[in-house]
Tab-separated table of C-alpha atoms and ligand atoms in Angstrom:
chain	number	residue	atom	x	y	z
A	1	UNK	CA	17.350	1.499	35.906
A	2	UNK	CA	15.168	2.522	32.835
A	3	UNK	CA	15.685	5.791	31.972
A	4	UNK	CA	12.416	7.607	32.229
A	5	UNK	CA	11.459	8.544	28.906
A	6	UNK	CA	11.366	4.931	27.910
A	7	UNK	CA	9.613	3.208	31.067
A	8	UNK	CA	6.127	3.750	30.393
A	9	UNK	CA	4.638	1.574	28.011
A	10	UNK	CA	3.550	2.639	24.896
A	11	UNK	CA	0.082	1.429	23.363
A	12	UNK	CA	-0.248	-1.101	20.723
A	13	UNK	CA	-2.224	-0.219	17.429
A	14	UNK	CA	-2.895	-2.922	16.057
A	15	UNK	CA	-2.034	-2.908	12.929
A	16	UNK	CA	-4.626	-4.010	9.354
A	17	UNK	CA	-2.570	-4.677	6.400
A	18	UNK	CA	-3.667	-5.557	3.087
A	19	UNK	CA	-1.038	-7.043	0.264
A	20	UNK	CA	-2.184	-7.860	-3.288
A	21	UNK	CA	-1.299	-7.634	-6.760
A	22	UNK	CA	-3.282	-5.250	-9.248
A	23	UNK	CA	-4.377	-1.689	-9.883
A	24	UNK	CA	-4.707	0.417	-6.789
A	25	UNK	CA	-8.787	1.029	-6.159
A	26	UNK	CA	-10.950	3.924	-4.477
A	27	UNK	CA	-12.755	1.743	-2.205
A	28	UNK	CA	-8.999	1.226	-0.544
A	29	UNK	CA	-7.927	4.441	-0.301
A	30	UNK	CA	-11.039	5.736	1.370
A	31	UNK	CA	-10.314	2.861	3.935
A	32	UNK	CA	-7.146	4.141	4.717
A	33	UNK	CA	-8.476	7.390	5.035
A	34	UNK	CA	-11.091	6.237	7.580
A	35	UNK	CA	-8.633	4.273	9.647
A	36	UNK	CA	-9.836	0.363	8.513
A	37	UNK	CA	-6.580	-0.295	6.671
A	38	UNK	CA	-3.292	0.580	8.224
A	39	UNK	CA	-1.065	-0.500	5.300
A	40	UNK	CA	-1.996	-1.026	1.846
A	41	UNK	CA	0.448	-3.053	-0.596
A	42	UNK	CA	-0.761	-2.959	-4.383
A	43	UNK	CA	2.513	-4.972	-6.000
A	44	UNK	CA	2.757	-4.615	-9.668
A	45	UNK	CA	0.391	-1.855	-9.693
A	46	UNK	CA	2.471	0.413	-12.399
A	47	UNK	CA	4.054	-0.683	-15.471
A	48	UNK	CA	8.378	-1.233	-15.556
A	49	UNK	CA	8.493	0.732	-18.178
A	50	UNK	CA	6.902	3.729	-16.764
A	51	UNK	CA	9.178	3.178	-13.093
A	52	UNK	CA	12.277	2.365	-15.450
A	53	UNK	CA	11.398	6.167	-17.304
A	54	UNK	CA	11.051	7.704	-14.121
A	55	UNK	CA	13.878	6.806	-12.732
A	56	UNK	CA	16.118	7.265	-15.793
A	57	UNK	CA	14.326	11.399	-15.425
A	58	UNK	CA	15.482	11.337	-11.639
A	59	UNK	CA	18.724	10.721	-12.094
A	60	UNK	CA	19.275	13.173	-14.932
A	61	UNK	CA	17.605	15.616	-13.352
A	62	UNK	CA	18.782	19.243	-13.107
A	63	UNK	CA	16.449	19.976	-10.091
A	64	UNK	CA	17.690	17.380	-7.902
A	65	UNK	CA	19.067	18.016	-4.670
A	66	UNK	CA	20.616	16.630	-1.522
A	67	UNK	CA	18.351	17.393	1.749
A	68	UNK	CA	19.566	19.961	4.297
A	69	UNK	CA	17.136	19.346	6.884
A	70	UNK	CA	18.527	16.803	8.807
A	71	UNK	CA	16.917	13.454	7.137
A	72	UNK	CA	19.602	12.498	4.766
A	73	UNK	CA	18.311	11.852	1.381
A	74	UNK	CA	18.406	13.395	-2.313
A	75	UNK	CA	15.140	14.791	-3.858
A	76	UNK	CA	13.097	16.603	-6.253
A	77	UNK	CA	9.978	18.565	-5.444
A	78	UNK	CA	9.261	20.189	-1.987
A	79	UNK	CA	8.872	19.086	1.468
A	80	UNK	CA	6.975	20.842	4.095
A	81	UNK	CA	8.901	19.185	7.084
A	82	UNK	CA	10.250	21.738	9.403
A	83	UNK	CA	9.584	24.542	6.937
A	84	UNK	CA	6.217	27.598	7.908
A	85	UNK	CA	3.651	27.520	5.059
A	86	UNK	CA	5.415	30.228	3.080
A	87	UNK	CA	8.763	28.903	2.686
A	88	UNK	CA	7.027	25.170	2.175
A	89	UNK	CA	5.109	26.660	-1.124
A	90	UNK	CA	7.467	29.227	-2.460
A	91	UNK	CA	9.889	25.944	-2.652
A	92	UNK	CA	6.967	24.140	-4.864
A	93	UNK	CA	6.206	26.227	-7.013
A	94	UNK	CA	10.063	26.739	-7.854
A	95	UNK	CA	10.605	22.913	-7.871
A	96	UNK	CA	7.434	22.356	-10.041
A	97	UNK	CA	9.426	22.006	-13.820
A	98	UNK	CA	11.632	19.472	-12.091
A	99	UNK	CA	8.717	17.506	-10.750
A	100	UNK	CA	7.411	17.593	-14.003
A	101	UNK	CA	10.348	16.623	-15.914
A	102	UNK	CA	10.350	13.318	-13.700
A	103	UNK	CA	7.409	12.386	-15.869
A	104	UNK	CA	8.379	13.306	-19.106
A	105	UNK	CA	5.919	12.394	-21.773
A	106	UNK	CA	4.585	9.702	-19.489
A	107	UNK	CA	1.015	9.956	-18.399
A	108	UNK	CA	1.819	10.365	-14.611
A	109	UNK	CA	0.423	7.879	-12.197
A	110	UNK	CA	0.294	9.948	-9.099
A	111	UNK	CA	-1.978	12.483	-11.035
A	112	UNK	CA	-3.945	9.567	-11.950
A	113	UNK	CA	-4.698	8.567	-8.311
A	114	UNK	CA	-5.281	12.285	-7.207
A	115	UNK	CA	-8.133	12.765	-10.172
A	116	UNK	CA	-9.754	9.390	-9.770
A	117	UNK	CA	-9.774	10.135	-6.023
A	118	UNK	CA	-11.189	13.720	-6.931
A	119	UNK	CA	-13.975	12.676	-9.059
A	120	UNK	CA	-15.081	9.536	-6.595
A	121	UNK	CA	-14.969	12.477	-3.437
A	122	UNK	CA	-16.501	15.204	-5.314
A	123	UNK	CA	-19.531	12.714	-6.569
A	124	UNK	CA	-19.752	12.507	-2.160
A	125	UNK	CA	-20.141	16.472	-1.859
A	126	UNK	CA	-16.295	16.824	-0.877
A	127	UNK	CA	-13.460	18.752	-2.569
A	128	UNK	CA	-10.180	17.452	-3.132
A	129	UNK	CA	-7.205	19.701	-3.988
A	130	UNK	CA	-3.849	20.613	-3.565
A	131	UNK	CA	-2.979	22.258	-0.497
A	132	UNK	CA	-2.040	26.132	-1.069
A	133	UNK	CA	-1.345	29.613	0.322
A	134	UNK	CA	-0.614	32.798	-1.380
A	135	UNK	CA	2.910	31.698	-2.355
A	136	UNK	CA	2.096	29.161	-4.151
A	137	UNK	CA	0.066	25.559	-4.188
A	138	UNK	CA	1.804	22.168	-3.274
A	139	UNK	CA	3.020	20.124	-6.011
A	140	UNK	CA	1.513	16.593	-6.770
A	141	UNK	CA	4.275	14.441	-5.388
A	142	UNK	CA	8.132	14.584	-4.277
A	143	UNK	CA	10.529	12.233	-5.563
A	144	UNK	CA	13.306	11.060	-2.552
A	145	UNK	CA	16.208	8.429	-2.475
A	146	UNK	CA	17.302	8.068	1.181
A	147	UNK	CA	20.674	7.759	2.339
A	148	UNK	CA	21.240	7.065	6.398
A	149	UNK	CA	23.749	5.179	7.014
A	150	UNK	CA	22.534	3.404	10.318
A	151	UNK	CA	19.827	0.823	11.147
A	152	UNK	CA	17.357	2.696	8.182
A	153	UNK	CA	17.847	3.979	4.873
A	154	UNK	CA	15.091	6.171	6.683
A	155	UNK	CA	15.275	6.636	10.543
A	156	UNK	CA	11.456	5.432	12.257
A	157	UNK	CA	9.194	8.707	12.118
A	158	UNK	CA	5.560	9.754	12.311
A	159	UNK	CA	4.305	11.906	9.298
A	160	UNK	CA	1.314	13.665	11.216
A	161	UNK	CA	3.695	15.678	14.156
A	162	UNK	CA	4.907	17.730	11.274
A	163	UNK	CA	2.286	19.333	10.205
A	164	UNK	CA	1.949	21.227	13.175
A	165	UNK	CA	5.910	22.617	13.131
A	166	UNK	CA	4.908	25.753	10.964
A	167	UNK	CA	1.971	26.602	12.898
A	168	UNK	CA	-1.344	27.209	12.471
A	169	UNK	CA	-0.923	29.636	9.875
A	170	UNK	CA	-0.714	26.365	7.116
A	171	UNK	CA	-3.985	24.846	6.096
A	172	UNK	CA	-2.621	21.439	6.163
A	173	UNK	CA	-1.941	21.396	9.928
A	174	UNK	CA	-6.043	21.087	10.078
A	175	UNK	CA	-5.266	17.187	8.916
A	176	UNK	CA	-3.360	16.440	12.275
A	177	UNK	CA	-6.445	15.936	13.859
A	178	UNK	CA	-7.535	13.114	11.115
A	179	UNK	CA	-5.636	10.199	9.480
A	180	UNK	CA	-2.660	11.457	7.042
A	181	UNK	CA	-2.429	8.997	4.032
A	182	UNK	CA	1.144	8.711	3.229
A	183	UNK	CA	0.981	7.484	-0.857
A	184	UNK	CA	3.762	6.261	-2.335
A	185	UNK	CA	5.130	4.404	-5.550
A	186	UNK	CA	8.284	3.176	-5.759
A	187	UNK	CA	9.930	3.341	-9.477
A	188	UNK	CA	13.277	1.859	-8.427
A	189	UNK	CA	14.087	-0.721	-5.425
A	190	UNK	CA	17.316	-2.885	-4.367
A	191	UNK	CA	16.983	-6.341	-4.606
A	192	UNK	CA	17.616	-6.867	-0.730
A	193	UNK	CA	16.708	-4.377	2.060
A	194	UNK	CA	14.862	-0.976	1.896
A	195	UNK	CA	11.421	-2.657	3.283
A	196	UNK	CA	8.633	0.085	4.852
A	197	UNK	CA	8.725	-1.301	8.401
A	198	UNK	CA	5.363	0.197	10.292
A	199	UNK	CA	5.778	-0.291	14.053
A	200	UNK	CA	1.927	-1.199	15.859
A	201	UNK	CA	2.014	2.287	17.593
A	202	UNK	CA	0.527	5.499	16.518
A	203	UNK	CA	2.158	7.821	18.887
A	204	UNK	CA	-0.704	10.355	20.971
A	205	UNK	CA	0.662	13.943	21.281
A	206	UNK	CA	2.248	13.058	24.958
A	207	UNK	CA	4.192	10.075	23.105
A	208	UNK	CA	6.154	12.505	20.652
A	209	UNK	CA	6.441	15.181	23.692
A	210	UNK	CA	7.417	12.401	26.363
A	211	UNK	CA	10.316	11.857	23.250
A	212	UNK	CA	10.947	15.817	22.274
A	213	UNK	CA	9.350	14.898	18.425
A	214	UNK	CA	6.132	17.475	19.198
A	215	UNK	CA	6.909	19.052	15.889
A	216	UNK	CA	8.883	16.511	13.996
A	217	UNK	CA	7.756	13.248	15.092
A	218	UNK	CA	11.922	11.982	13.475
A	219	UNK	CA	13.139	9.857	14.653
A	220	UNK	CA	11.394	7.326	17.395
A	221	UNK	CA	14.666	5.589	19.111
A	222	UNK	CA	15.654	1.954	19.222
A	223	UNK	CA	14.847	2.223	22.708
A	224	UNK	CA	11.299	3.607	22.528
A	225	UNK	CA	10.569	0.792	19.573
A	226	UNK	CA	11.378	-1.597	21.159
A	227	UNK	CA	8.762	-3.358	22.805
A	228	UNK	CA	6.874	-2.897	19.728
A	229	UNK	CA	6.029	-4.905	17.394
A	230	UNK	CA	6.482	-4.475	13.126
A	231	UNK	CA	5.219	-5.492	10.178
A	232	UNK	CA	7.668	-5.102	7.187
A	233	UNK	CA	6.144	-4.567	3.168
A	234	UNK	CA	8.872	-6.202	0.874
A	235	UNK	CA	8.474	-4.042	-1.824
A	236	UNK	CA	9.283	-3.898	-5.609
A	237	UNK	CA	9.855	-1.569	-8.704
A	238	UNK	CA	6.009	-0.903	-9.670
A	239	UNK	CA	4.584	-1.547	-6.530
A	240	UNK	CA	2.692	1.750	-4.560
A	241	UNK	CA	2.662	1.691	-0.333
A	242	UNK	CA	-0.619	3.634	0.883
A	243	UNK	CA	-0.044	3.888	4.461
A	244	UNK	CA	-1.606	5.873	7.515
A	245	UNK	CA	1.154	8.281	8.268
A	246	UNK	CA	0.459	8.151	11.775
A	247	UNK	CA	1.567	5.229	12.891
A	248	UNK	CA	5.245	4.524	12.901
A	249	UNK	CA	7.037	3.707	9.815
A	250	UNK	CA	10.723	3.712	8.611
A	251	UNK	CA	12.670	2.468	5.754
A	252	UNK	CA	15.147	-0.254	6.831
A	253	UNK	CA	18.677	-0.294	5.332
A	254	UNK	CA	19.668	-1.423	1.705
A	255	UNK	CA	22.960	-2.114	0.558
A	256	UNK	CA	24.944	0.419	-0.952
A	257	UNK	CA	25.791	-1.600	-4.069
A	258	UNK	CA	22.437	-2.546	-4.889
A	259	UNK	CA	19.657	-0.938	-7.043
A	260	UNK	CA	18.759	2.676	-5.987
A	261	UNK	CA	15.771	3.165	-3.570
A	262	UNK	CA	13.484	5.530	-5.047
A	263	UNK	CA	10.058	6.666	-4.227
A	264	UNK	CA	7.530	9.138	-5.236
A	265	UNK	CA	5.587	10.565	-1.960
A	266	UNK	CA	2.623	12.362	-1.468
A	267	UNK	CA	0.364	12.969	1.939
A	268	UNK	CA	-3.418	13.737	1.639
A	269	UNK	CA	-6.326	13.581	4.600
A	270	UNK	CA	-9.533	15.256	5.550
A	271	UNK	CA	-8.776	19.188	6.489
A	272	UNK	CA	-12.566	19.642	7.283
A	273	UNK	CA	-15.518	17.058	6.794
A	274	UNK	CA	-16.094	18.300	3.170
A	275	UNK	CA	-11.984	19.131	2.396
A	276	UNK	CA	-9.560	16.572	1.819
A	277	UNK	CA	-6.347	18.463	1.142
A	278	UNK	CA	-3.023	16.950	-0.802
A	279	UNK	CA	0.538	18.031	-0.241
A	280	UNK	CA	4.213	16.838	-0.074
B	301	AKG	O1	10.432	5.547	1.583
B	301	AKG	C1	9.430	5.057	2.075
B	301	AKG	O2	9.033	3.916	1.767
B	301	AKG	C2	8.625	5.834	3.096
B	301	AKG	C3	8.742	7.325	2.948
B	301	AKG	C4	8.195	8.074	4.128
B	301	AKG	O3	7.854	7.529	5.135
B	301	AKG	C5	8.068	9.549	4.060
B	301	AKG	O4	8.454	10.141	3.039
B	301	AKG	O5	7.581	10.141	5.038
B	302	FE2	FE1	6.801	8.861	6.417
């Protein structure tokens, strides 16, 4: 017999996925944010040289740290998953030399999406900005290399159910009622493996209860995926991954003698109708 949790069916999203080579443009990013694209793949959209810097700053890097939190994976920076507000920006503001020191002297392409973003949403009458509380304000991006040793490098999540683990008392958990654009640009990739896989489902709050993820949506189970179907981005050193957050996505497996898998990650989305707010 099925067991329980697993028998109903879960609803298809489809899914709208756009894959091209270039520079990554505002028109596309506020179509993510609107819900039109699901999955946006710019390949080649920042130089080797820049990824190849970045990575060499990673590795050397005297803030990096292995994760504690139950997602295996080393990083730089700050994550707000399963953290309240004031733990989440105490840890940024302490992280944000290291997150600095990833980009060196290099003119840092995650900034560069965050200003051009700014300027395009502020001509529109909304603000953009990091999100912040009295401890501190979020940093621009984290930088992660994941490590499971399973099916994913990165077991099959949701990135919206988090925001509402530390309450209401963090101004980001306003953006789990809109679409959370999940931005990121990968600096180093293995040759084989390590694809974003984004399952057609963007789990309701009954899906993540029905699975006990209300406040973590990590990690969906073979069993409850399924039925589903995937779409998988094969993706390169250079390339940048602009996805809605909400629907499942994971990170399947790369071998262990391979290039490193590293990515820089940042989450924005509407807080209010005239706020979009930025975190990690
Ligand atoms: O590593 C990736 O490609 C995806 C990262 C991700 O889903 C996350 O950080 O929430
Ligand atoms: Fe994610």
């Amino acid at each position: 017999m099925l067991n329980k949790e697993v028998s109903k069916v879960q609803a298809i999203s489809p899914l709208s996925i756009k894959e091209r080579t270039g520079t990554i443009n505002i028109a596309e990013i506020i179509s993510v944010l609107k819900g039109e694209i699901t999955g946006l793949h710019i390949k080649q959209a920042f130089s080797i040289e820049a990824a190849d810097e970045i990575t060499a700053n990673f590795t050397g890097n005297p803030g990096l740290k292995e994760r504690t939190d139950g997602v295996p994976g080393q990083y730089i920076g700050a994550s707000h998953y399963r953290k309240d507000a004031s733990t989440y920006f105490a840890e940024a503001q302490e992280a944000r030399p290291f997150v600095d020191a990833v980009f060196g002297n290099l003119l840092d392409p995650v900034r560069g999406v965050f200003d051009g973003l700014k300027r395009h949403l502020h001509s529109q009458g909304i603000e953009l900005r990091l999100a912040q509380s009295e401890q501190g304000q979020a940093n621009v991006c984290r930088a992660l290399c994941w490590s499971g040793t399973g099916t994913y490098d990165l077991e099959p999540h949701d990135d919206v159910a988090q925001l509402l683990y530390g309450g209401n008392d963090c101004e980001i958990s306003a953006v789990a009622n809109n679409i959370v654009a999940a931005l990121n640009f990968y600096p180093s990739m293995p040759k084989e493996g390590g694809n974003l896989r984004i399952w057609s489902h963007k789990p309701t709050v009954a899906d993540r209860k029905s699975q006990g993820l209300e406040t973590t949506g990590y990690p969906y189970s073979t069993a409850y995926l399924e039925p589903i179907p995937f779409y998988d981005l094969h993706l390169k050193a250079g390339d940048i991954a602009l996805i809605d957050g909400g629907y499942v996505h994971g990170v399947t497996r790369h071998s262990i003698n391979d290039k490193r898998r590293l990515l820089l990650n940042c989450f924005f989305g509407f807080a209010q109708p005239d706020l979009v707010l930025w975190w990690t």
